[in-house]
Amino acid sequence: MGFTLEGPVLEGALVRLEPLAHRHAAGLAEAAEEERGTYGFTWVPRADEVPAYLDAQLARAATGRLAPYAQIAVATGRVVGATSFWEPRSWLSEDRLDAVEVGFTWLSGSAQGTGVNAEAKLLLFRHAFEVWGVSRVDLKTDARNARSRAAIERVGARFEGVLRNWSRSWAPGEDGRLRDSAIFSITAAEWPRCRERLEKRVAGYPRG
């Protein structure tokens, strides 16, 4: 049957990742309507699209191939975005998770640059490597999205290359088109050093 993704609550000093639920709708709608200037290549729902967005993510979660989260700022208790585990892959045994992607990530304008993204990645990576025992975590983004690519590299992922026409484009005005995807990864062998760097980085951000 394969590995079923089920993400528990993951708690840090800056951000708490809660399994996505309809109770997060109002907070997501508010977060999504903040400054949207950084969403050029990332689809983020408008406030009136949040109910359909939640239905779609929870339907994916029901298949066992997505574990979606709401990102909650610890200091304020406000919803500041979303993220997910995605695309579980089991190569050696159906009951073992060998690789997983972290994706479907977005943050409100006010949460960007605050350490929330760095700590969310630390929490997700740590769970994947140290609880599930994966050999690899993937991240990908539109190859044109320099901001996203830089953010992925800052959390310690290694650039592997660009896969052409790899997935649908989320850029405005590109419905029905495919995009080139920049692929990044962290392997189990790289994780200890990546974890140390991320912990130091997160510790440098102010609390509260």
JSON list of C-alpha atoms in Angstrom, two decimals:
[
{"chain": "A", "resi": 1, "resn": "MET", "atom": "CA", "xyz": [0.00, 0.00, 0.00]},
{"chain": "A", "resi": 2, "resn": "GLY", "atom": "CA", "xyz": [2.95, 2.35, 0.61]},
{"chain": "A", "resi": 3, "resn": "PHE", "atom": "CA", "xyz": [3.84, 4.88, 3.27]},
{"chain": "A", "resi": 4, "resn": "THR", "atom": "CA", "xyz": [1.02, 7.21, 4.32]},
{"chain": "A", "resi": 5, "resn": "LEU", "atom": "CA", "xyz": [2.04, 10.75, 5.25]},
{"chain": "A", "resi": 6, "resn": "GLU", "atom": "CA", "xyz": [0.67, 11.90, 8.59]},
{"chain": "A", "resi": 7, "resn": "GLY", "atom": "CA", "xyz": [2.30, 15.02, 10.00]},
{"chain": "A", "resi": 8, "resn": "PRO", "atom": "CA", "xyz": [2.13, 15.67, 13.76]},
{"chain": "A", "resi": 9, "resn": "VAL", "atom": "CA", "xyz": [2.25, 19.12, 15.37]},
{"chain": "A", "resi": 10, "resn": "LEU", "atom": "CA", "xyz": [5.83, 20.43, 15.15]},
{"chain": "A", "resi": 11, "resn": "GLU", "atom": "CA", "xyz": [6.70, 23.15, 17.66]},
{"chain": "A", "resi": 12, "resn": "GLY", "atom": "CA", "xyz": [9.60, 25.59, 17.60]},
{"chain": "A", "resi": 13, "resn": "ALA", "atom": "CA", "xyz": [10.50, 28.86, 19.29]},
{"chain": "A", "resi": 14, "resn": "LEU", "atom": "CA", "xyz": [9.29, 31.01, 16.39]},
{"chain": "A", "resi": 15, "resn": "VAL", "atom": "CA", "xyz": [6.74, 28.86, 14.56]},
{"chain": "A", "resi": 16, "resn": "ARG", "atom": "CA", "xyz": [4.34, 26.05, 15.30]},
{"chain": "A", "resi": 17, "resn": "LEU", "atom": "CA", "xyz": [3.28, 23.79, 12.44]},
{"chain": "A", "resi": 18, "resn": "GLU", "atom": "CA", "xyz": [-0.26, 22.53, 12.93]},
{"chain": "A", "resi": 19, "resn": "PRO", "atom": "CA", "xyz": [-1.94, 19.98, 10.65]},
{"chain": "A", "resi": 20, "resn": "LEU", "atom": "CA", "xyz": [-4.04, 22.05, 8.26]},
{"chain": "A", "resi": 21, "resn": "ALA", "atom": "CA", "xyz": [-7.75, 22.20, 9.08]},
{"chain": "A", "resi": 22, "resn": "HIS", "atom": "CA", "xyz": [-10.81, 24.28, 8.23]},
{"chain": "A", "resi": 23, "resn": "ARG", "atom": "CA", "xyz": [-10.38, 26.13, 11.54]},
{"chain": "A", "resi": 24, "resn": "HIS", "atom": "CA", "xyz": [-7.36, 27.84, 9.97]},
{"chain": "A", "resi": 25, "resn": "ALA", "atom": "CA", "xyz": [-9.46, 29.40, 7.18]},
{"chain": "A", "resi": 26, "resn": "ALA", "atom": "CA", "xyz": [-9.86, 32.90, 8.64]},
{"chain": "A", "resi": 27, "resn": "GLY", "atom": "CA", "xyz": [-6.20, 33.16, 9.57]},
{"chain": "A", "resi": 28, "resn": "LEU", "atom": "CA", "xyz": [-5.05, 31.95, 6.16]},
{"chain": "A", "resi": 29, "resn": "ALA", "atom": "CA", "xyz": [-7.34, 34.44, 4.43]},
{"chain": "A", "resi": 30, "resn": "GLU", "atom": "CA", "xyz": [-5.90, 37.31, 6.47]},
{"chain": "A", "resi": 31, "resn": "ALA", "atom": "CA", "xyz": [-2.30, 36.18, 5.90]},
{"chain": "A", "resi": 32, "resn": "ALA", "atom": "CA", "xyz": [-2.83, 35.75, 2.16]},
{"chain": "A", "resi": 33, "resn": "GLU", "atom": "CA", "xyz": [-4.11, 39.31, 1.75]},
{"chain": "A", "resi": 34, "resn": "GLU", "atom": "CA", "xyz": [-1.00, 40.98, 3.16]},
{"chain": "A", "resi": 35, "resn": "GLU", "atom": "CA", "xyz": [1.66, 42.34, 0.78]},
{"chain": "A", "resi": 36, "resn": "ARG", "atom": "CA", "xyz": [1.58, 39.99, -2.22]},
{"chain": "A", "resi": 37, "resn": "GLY", "atom": "CA", "xyz": [4.51, 41.38, -4.18]},
{"chain": "A", "resi": 38, "resn": "THR", "atom": "CA", "xyz": [6.70, 38.30, -3.62]},
{"chain": "A", "resi": 39, "resn": "TYR", "atom": "CA", "xyz": [4.18, 35.81, -5.03]},
{"chain": "A", "resi": 40, "resn": "GLY", "atom": "CA", "xyz": [5.04, 36.23, -8.70]},
{"chain": "A", "resi": 41, "resn": "PHE", "atom": "CA", "xyz": [5.83, 32.55, -9.29]},
{"chain": "A", "resi": 42, "resn": "THR", "atom": "CA", "xyz": [3.95, 31.04, -6.33]},
{"chain": "A", "resi": 43, "resn": "TRP", "atom": "CA", "xyz": [0.20, 30.55, -6.25]},
{"chain": "A", "resi": 44, "resn": "VAL", "atom": "CA", "xyz": [-1.21, 31.84, -2.98]},
{"chain": "A", "resi": 45, "resn": "PRO", "atom": "CA", "xyz": [-5.00, 31.89, -2.60]},
{"chain": "A", "resi": 46, "resn": "ARG", "atom": "CA", "xyz": [-6.89, 35.14, -2.29]},
{"chain": "A", "resi": 47, "resn": "ALA", "atom": "CA", "xyz": [-9.14, 35.39, 0.75]},
{"chain": "A", "resi": 48, "resn": "ASP", "atom": "CA", "xyz": [-12.21, 34.23, -1.15]},
{"chain": "A", "resi": 49, "resn": "GLU", "atom": "CA", "xyz": [-10.29, 31.24, -2.55]},
{"chain": "A", "resi": 50, "resn": "VAL", "atom": "CA", "xyz": [-9.20, 29.88, 0.85]},
{"chain": "A", "resi": 51, "resn": "PRO", "atom": "CA", "xyz": [-12.21, 27.52, 1.34]},
{"chain": "A", "resi": 52, "resn": "ALA", "atom": "CA", "xyz": [-11.56, 25.84, -2.02]},
{"chain": "A", "resi": 53, "resn": "TYR", "atom": "CA", "xyz": [-7.82, 25.80, -1.28]},
{"chain": "A", "resi": 54, "resn": "LEU", "atom": "CA", "xyz": [-8.45, 24.02, 2.03]},
{"chain": "A", "resi": 55, "resn": "ASP", "atom": "CA", "xyz": [-10.78, 21.51, 0.38]},
{"chain": "A", "resi": 56, "resn": "ALA", "atom": "CA", "xyz": [-8.14, 20.73, -2.26]},
{"chain": "A", "resi": 57, "resn": "GLN", "atom": "CA", "xyz": [-5.31, 20.30, 0.24]},
{"chain": "A", "resi": 58, "resn": "LEU", "atom": "CA", "xyz": [-7.39, 18.14, 2.56]},
{"chain": "A", "resi": 59, "resn": "ALA", "atom": "CA", "xyz": [-8.49, 15.99, -0.38]},
{"chain": "A", "resi": 60, "resn": "ARG", "atom": "CA", "xyz": [-4.82, 15.46, -1.26]},
{"chain": "A", "resi": 61, "resn": "ALA", "atom": "CA", "xyz": [-4.13, 14.66, 2.40]},
{"chain": "A", "resi": 62, "resn": "ALA", "atom": "CA", "xyz": [-6.84, 11.99, 2.32]},
{"chain": "A", "resi": 63, "resn": "THR", "atom": "CA", "xyz": [-4.82, 10.09, -0.30]},
{"chain": "A", "resi": 64, "resn": "GLY", "atom": "CA", "xyz": [-1.87, 9.81, 2.11]},
{"chain": "A", "resi": 65, "resn": "ARG", "atom": "CA", "xyz": [0.45, 11.63, -0.29]},
{"chain": "A", "resi": 66, "resn": "LEU", "atom": "CA", "xyz": [0.29, 15.07, 1.35]},
{"chain": "A", "resi": 67, "resn": "ALA", "atom": "CA", "xyz": [0.61, 16.20, 4.96]},
{"chain": "A", "resi": 68, "resn": "PRO", "atom": "CA", "xyz": [-0.35, 19.90, 4.91]},
{"chain": "A", "resi": 69, "resn": "TYR", "atom": "CA", "xyz": [0.38, 22.37, 7.69]},
{"chain": "A", "resi": 70, "resn": "ALA", "atom": "CA", "xyz": [-0.69, 25.83, 8.78]},
{"chain": "A", "resi": 71, "resn": "GLN", "atom": "CA", "xyz": [2.27, 27.91, 9.96]},
{"chain": "A", "resi": 72, "resn": "ILE", "atom": "CA", "xyz": [1.50, 29.69, 13.25]},
{"chain": "A", "resi": 73, "resn": "ALA", "atom": "CA", "xyz": [3.70, 32.48, 14.64]},
{"chain": "A", "resi": 74, "resn": "VAL", "atom": "CA", "xyz": [4.42, 31.51, 18.26]},
{"chain": "A", "resi": 75, "resn": "ALA", "atom": "CA", "xyz": [4.72, 35.13, 19.42]},
{"chain": "A", "resi": 76, "resn": "THR", "atom": "CA", "xyz": [1.25, 36.16, 18.22]},
{"chain": "A", "resi": 77, "resn": "GLY", "atom": "CA", "xyz": [-0.67, 32.94, 17.65]},
{"chain": "A", "resi": 78, "resn": "ARG", "atom": "CA", "xyz": [-1.54, 34.18, 14.15]},
{"chain": "A", "resi": 79, "resn": "VAL", "atom": "CA", "xyz": [-1.60, 32.03, 11.03]},
{"chain": "A", "resi": 80, "resn": "VAL", "atom": "CA", "xyz": [1.23, 33.26, 8.79]},
{"chain": "A", "resi": 81, "resn": "GLY", "atom": "CA", "xyz": [1.20, 30.74, 5.95]},
{"chain": "A", "resi": 82, "resn": "ALA", "atom": "CA", "xyz": [1.22, 27.09, 4.95]},
{"chain": "A", "resi": 83, "resn": "THR", "atom": "CA", "xyz": [3.63, 24.31, 4.05]},
{"chain": "A", "resi": 84, "resn": "SER", "atom": "CA", "xyz": [3.52, 20.54, 3.50]},
{"chain": "A", "resi": 85, "resn": "PHE", "atom": "CA", "xyz": [5.23, 17.22, 3.27]},
{"chain": "A", "resi": 86, "resn": "TRP", "atom": "CA", "xyz": [4.52, 15.89, -0.21]},
{"chain": "A", "resi": 87, "resn": "GLU", "atom": "CA", "xyz": [5.27, 13.01, -2.62]},
{"chain": "A", "resi": 88, "resn": "PRO", "atom": "CA", "xyz": [6.39, 10.18, -0.33]},
{"chain": "A", "resi": 89, "resn": "ARG", "atom": "CA", "xyz": [8.58, 7.64, -2.11]},
{"chain": "A", "resi": 90, "resn": "SER", "atom": "CA", "xyz": [9.37, 4.14, -0.90]},
{"chain": "A", "resi": 91, "resn": "TRP", "atom": "CA", "xyz": [11.94, 2.24, -2.94]},
{"chain": "A", "resi": 92, "resn": "LEU", "atom": "CA", "xyz": [13.34, -0.44, -0.60]},
{"chain": "A", "resi": 93, "resn": "SER", "atom": "CA", "xyz": [10.14, -1.42, 1.22]},
{"chain": "A", "resi": 94, "resn": "GLU", "atom": "CA", "xyz": [6.50, -0.38, 1.04]},
{"chain": "A", "resi": 95, "resn": "ASP", "atom": "CA", "xyz": [6.49, 0.30, 4.78]},
{"chain": "A", "resi": 96, "resn": "ARG", "atom": "CA", "xyz": [9.64, 2.46, 4.73]},
{"chain": "A", "resi": 97, "resn": "LEU", "atom": "CA", "xyz": [9.79, 6.09, 3.62]},
{"chain": "A", "resi": 98, "resn": "ASP", "atom": "CA", "xyz": [12.96, 6.69, 1.61]},
{"chain": "A", "resi": 99, "resn": "ALA", "atom": "CA", "xyz": [12.32, 10.21, 0.29]},
{"chain": "A", "resi": 100, "resn": "VAL", "atom": "CA", "xyz": [9.82, 13.05, 0.65]},
{"chain": "A", "resi": 101, "resn": "GLU", "atom": "CA", "xyz": [9.37, 16.56, -0.70]},
{"chain": "A", "resi": 102, "resn": "VAL", "atom": "CA", "xyz": [8.75, 19.72, 1.29]},
{"chain": "A", "resi": 103, "resn": "GLY", "atom": "CA", "xyz": [6.56, 22.04, -0.73]},
{"chain": "A", "resi": 104, "resn": "PHE", "atom": "CA", "xyz": [3.28, 23.97, -1.10]},
{"chain": "A", "resi": 105, "resn": "THR", "atom": "CA", "xyz": [4.99, 26.63, 1.03]},
{"chain": "A", "resi": 106, "resn": "TRP", "atom": "CA", "xyz": [4.02, 30.27, 1.34]},
{"chain": "A", "resi": 107, "resn": "LEU", "atom": "CA", "xyz": [4.31, 32.95, 4.01]},
{"chain": "A", "resi": 108, "resn": "SER", "atom": "CA", "xyz": [2.55, 36.23, 4.63]},
{"chain": "A", "resi": 109, "resn": "GLY", "atom": "CA", "xyz": [4.54, 39.34, 3.82]},
{"chain": "A", "resi": 110, "resn": "SER", "atom": "CA", "xyz": [5.03, 40.23, 7.49]},
{"chain": "A", "resi": 111, "resn": "ALA", "atom": "CA", "xyz": [6.45, 36.76, 8.32]},
{"chain": "A", "resi": 112, "resn": "GLN", "atom": "CA", "xyz": [9.08, 36.79, 5.60]},
{"chain": "A", "resi": 113, "resn": "GLY", "atom": "CA", "xyz": [12.59, 37.45, 6.85]},
{"chain": "A", "resi": 114, "resn": "THR", "atom": "CA", "xyz": [11.64, 36.78, 10.50]},
{"chain": "A", "resi": 115, "resn": "GLY", "atom": "CA", "xyz": [13.16, 33.31, 10.84]},
{"chain": "A", "resi": 116, "resn": "VAL", "atom": "CA", "xyz": [9.82, 31.53, 10.49]},
{"chain": "A", "resi": 117, "resn": "ASN", "atom": "CA", "xyz": [10.80, 29.90, 7.21]},
{"chain": "A", "resi": 118, "resn": "ALA", "atom": "CA", "xyz": [14.19, 28.78, 8.51]},
{"chain": "A", "resi": 119, "resn": "GLU", "atom": "CA", "xyz": [12.71, 27.23, 11.64]},
{"chain": "A", "resi": 120, "resn": "ALA", "atom": "CA", "xyz": [9.81, 25.63, 9.76]},
{"chain": "A", "resi": 121, "resn": "LYS", "atom": "CA", "xyz": [12.33, 23.94, 7.48]},
{"chain": "A", "resi": 122, "resn": "LEU", "atom": "CA", "xyz": [14.38, 22.85, 10.51]},
{"chain": "A", "resi": 123, "resn": "LEU", "atom": "CA", "xyz": [11.28, 21.26, 12.05]},
{"chain": "A", "resi": 124, "resn": "LEU", "atom": "CA", "xyz": [10.22, 19.55, 8.83]},
{"chain": "A", "resi": 125, "resn": "PHE", "atom": "CA", "xyz": [13.68, 18.29, 7.92]},
{"chain": "A", "resi": 126, "resn": "ARG", "atom": "CA", "xyz": [14.32, 17.04, 11.46]},
{"chain": "A", "resi": 127, "resn": "HIS", "atom": "CA", "xyz": [11.08, 15.06, 11.47]},
{"chain": "A", "resi": 128, "resn": "ALA", "atom": "CA", "xyz": [11.77, 13.60, 8.04]},
{"chain": "A", "resi": 129, "resn": "PHE", "atom": "CA", "xyz": [15.34, 12.52, 8.79]},
{"chain": "A", "resi": 130, "resn": "GLU", "atom": "CA", "xyz": [15.16, 11.69, 12.48]},
{"chain": "A", "resi": 131, "resn": "VAL", "atom": "CA", "xyz": [11.64, 10.26, 12.89]},
{"chain": "A", "resi": 132, "resn": "TRP", "atom": "CA", "xyz": [10.82, 8.84, 9.46]},
{"chain": "A", "resi": 133, "resn": "GLY", "atom": "CA", "xyz": [14.44, 8.02, 8.67]},
{"chain": "A", "resi": 134, "resn": "VAL", "atom": "CA", "xyz": [14.39, 9.26, 5.07]},
{"chain": "A", "resi": 135, "resn": "SER", "atom": "CA", "xyz": [17.48, 9.22, 2.89]},
{"chain": "A", "resi": 136, "resn": "ARG", "atom": "CA", "xyz": [16.53, 12.38, 1.01]},
{"chain": "A", "resi": 137, "resn": "VAL", "atom": "CA", "xyz": [14.34, 15.49, 1.23]},
{"chain": "A", "resi": 138, "resn": "ASP", "atom": "CA", "xyz": [13.49, 17.33, -2.00]},
{"chain": "A", "resi": 139, "resn": "LEU", "atom": "CA", "xyz": [12.52, 20.95, -2.61]},
{"chain": "A", "resi": 140, "resn": "LYS", "atom": "CA", "xyz": [11.67, 22.51, -5.95]},
{"chain": "A", "resi": 141, "resn": "THR", "atom": "CA", "xyz": [10.61, 25.87, -7.34]},
{"chain": "A", "resi": 142, "resn": "ASP", "atom": "CA", "xyz": [10.03, 27.65, -10.63]},
{"chain": "A", "resi": 143, "resn": "ALA", "atom": "CA", "xyz": [13.47, 27.91, -12.25]},
{"chain": "A", "resi": 144, "resn": "ARG", "atom": "CA", "xyz": [12.84, 31.65, -12.82]},
{"chain": "A", "resi": 145, "resn": "ASN", "atom": "CA", "xyz": [12.14, 32.33, -9.15]},
{"chain": "A", "resi": 146, "resn": "ALA", "atom": "CA", "xyz": [15.49, 33.69, -7.97]},
{"chain": "A", "resi": 147, "resn": "ARG", "atom": "CA", "xyz": [14.09, 34.69, -4.58]},
{"chain": "A", "resi": 148, "resn": "SER", "atom": "CA", "xyz": [12.77, 31.22, -3.83]},
{"chain": "A", "resi": 149, "resn": "ARG", "atom": "CA", "xyz": [15.93, 29.53, -5.11]},
{"chain": "A", "resi": 150, "resn": "ALA", "atom": "CA", "xyz": [18.07, 31.69, -2.82]},
{"chain": "A", "resi": 151, "resn": "ALA", "atom": "CA", "xyz": [15.82, 30.91, 0.17]},
{"chain": "A", "resi": 152, "resn": "ILE", "atom": "CA", "xyz": [16.08, 27.17, -0.50]},
{"chain": "A", "resi": 153, "resn": "GLU", "atom": "CA", "xyz": [19.85, 27.37, -0.71]},
{"chain": "A", "resi": 154, "resn": "ARG", "atom": "CA", "xyz": [19.97, 29.32, 2.57]},
{"chain": "A", "resi": 155, "resn": "VAL", "atom": "CA", "xyz": [18.29, 26.45, 4.42]},
{"chain": "A", "resi": 156, "resn": "GLY", "atom": "CA", "xyz": [21.06, 24.13, 3.29]},
{"chain": "A", "resi": 157, "resn": "ALA", "atom": "CA", "xyz": [19.65, 22.36, 0.23]},
{"chain": "A", "resi": 158, "resn": "ARG", "atom": "CA", "xyz": [21.94, 21.58, -2.69]},
{"chain": "A", "resi": 159, "resn": "PHE", "atom": "CA", "xyz": [20.98, 22.58, -6.24]},
{"chain": "A", "resi": 160, "resn": "GLU", "atom": "CA", "xyz": [20.80, 19.53, -8.51]},
{"chain": "A", "resi": 161, "resn": "GLY", "atom": "CA", "xyz": [19.66, 21.03, -11.80]},
{"chain": "A", "resi": 162, "resn": "VAL", "atom": "CA", "xyz": [16.67, 22.18, -13.81]},
{"chain": "A", "resi": 163, "resn": "LEU", "atom": "CA", "xyz": [14.05, 19.77, -15.13]},
{"chain": "A", "resi": 164, "resn": "ARG", "atom": "CA", "xyz": [12.40, 21.24, -18.21]},
{"chain": "A", "resi": 165, "resn": "ASN", "atom": "CA", "xyz": [8.60, 21.33, -18.57]},
{"chain": "A", "resi": 166, "resn": "TRP", "atom": "CA", "xyz": [8.47, 19.49, -15.25]},
{"chain": "A", "resi": 167, "resn": "SER", "atom": "CA", "xyz": [5.26, 20.78, -13.69]},
{"chain": "A", "resi": 168, "resn": "ARG", "atom": "CA", "xyz": [2.43, 23.24, -14.16]},
{"chain": "A", "resi": 169, "resn": "SER", "atom": "CA", "xyz": [3.21, 26.93, -13.97]},
{"chain": "A", "resi": 170, "resn": "TRP", "atom": "CA", "xyz": [1.72, 28.94, -11.10]},
{"chain": "A", "resi": 171, "resn": "ALA", "atom": "CA", "xyz": [2.84, 32.29, -12.53]},
{"chain": "A", "resi": 172, "resn": "PRO", "atom": "CA", "xyz": [0.07, 34.82, -13.27]},
{"chain": "A", "resi": 173, "resn": "GLY", "atom": "CA", "xyz": [-1.19, 34.57, -16.83]},
{"chain": "A", "resi": 174, "resn": "GLU", "atom": "CA", "xyz": [0.35, 31.14, -17.41]},
{"chain": "A", "resi": 175, "resn": "ASP", "atom": "CA", "xyz": [-2.64, 28.88, -16.83]},
{"chain": "A", "resi": 176, "resn": "GLY", "atom": "CA", "xyz": [-2.35, 25.73, -18.90]},
{"chain": "A", "resi": 177, "resn": "ARG", "atom": "CA", "xyz": [1.41, 26.10, -19.34]},
{"chain": "A", "resi": 178, "resn": "LEU", "atom": "CA", "xyz": [4.28, 24.07, -17.97]},
{"chain": "A", "resi": 179, "resn": "ARG", "atom": "CA", "xyz": [7.30, 25.45, -16.15]},
{"chain": "A", "resi": 180, "resn": "ASP", "atom": "CA", "xyz": [10.93, 24.46, -15.75]},
{"chain": "A", "resi": 181, "resn": "SER", "atom": "CA", "xyz": [11.59, 23.40, -12.14]},
{"chain": "A", "resi": 182, "resn": "ALA", "atom": "CA", "xyz": [14.82, 23.95, -10.21]},
{"chain": "A", "resi": 183, "resn": "ILE", "atom": "CA", "xyz": [15.43, 20.87, -8.06]},
{"chain": "A", "resi": 184, "resn": "PHE", "atom": "CA", "xyz": [17.20, 20.90, -4.69]},
{"chain": "A", "resi": 185, "resn": "SER", "atom": "CA", "xyz": [17.83, 18.23, -2.08]},
{"chain": "A", "resi": 186, "resn": "ILE", "atom": "CA", "xyz": [19.35, 17.34, 1.27]},
{"chain": "A", "resi": 187, "resn": "THR", "atom": "CA", "xyz": [20.56, 13.80, 1.89]},
{"chain": "A", "resi": 188, "resn": "ALA", "atom": "CA", "xyz": [20.80, 11.94, 5.18]},
{"chain": "A", "resi": 189, "resn": "ALA", "atom": "CA", "xyz": [24.59, 12.22, 5.09]},
{"chain": "A", "resi": 190, "resn": "GLU", "atom": "CA", "xyz": [24.33, 16.01, 4.75]},
{"chain": "A", "resi": 191, "resn": "TRP", "atom": "CA", "xyz": [21.65, 16.44, 7.41]},
{"chain": "A", "resi": 192, "resn": "PRO", "atom": "CA", "xyz": [23.83, 16.72, 10.56]},
{"chain": "A", "resi": 193, "resn": "ARG", "atom": "CA", "xyz": [25.80, 19.66, 9.15]},
{"chain": "A", "resi": 194, "resn": "CYS", "atom": "CA", "xyz": [22.64, 21.22, 7.69]},
{"chain": "A", "resi": 195, "resn": "ARG", "atom": "CA", "xyz": [20.88, 20.89, 11.05]},
{"chain": "A", "resi": 196, "resn": "GLU", "atom": "CA", "xyz": [23.77, 22.59, 12.88]},
{"chain": "A", "resi": 197, "resn": "ARG", "atom": "CA", "xyz": [23.74, 25.52, 10.45]},
{"chain": "A", "resi": 198, "resn": "LEU", "atom": "CA", "xyz": [19.97, 25.90, 10.64]},
{"chain": "A", "resi": 199, "resn": "GLU", "atom": "CA", "xyz": [19.94, 25.79, 14.43]},
{"chain": "A", "resi": 200, "resn": "LYS", "atom": "CA", "xyz": [22.56, 28.53, 14.59]},
{"chain": "A", "resi": 201, "resn": "ARG", "atom": "CA", "xyz": [20.65, 30.61, 12.07]},
{"chain": "A", "resi": 202, "resn": "VAL", "atom": "CA", "xyz": [17.34, 30.26, 13.89]},
{"chain": "A", "resi": 203, "resn": "ALA", "atom": "CA", "xyz": [18.97, 31.11, 17.23]},
{"chain": "A", "resi": 204, "resn": "GLY", "atom": "CA", "xyz": [20.03, 34.47, 15.77]},
{"chain": "A", "resi": 205, "resn": "TYR", "atom": "CA", "xyz": [16.47, 35.69, 15.23]},
{"chain": "A", "resi": 206, "resn": "PRO", "atom": "CA", "xyz": [14.72, 37.66, 18.00]},
{"chain": "A", "resi": 207, "resn": "ARG", "atom": "CA", "xyz": [11.90, 36.01, 19.95]},
{"chain": "A", "resi": 208, "resn": "GLY", "atom": "CA", "xyz": [8.60, 37.68, 20.68]}
]
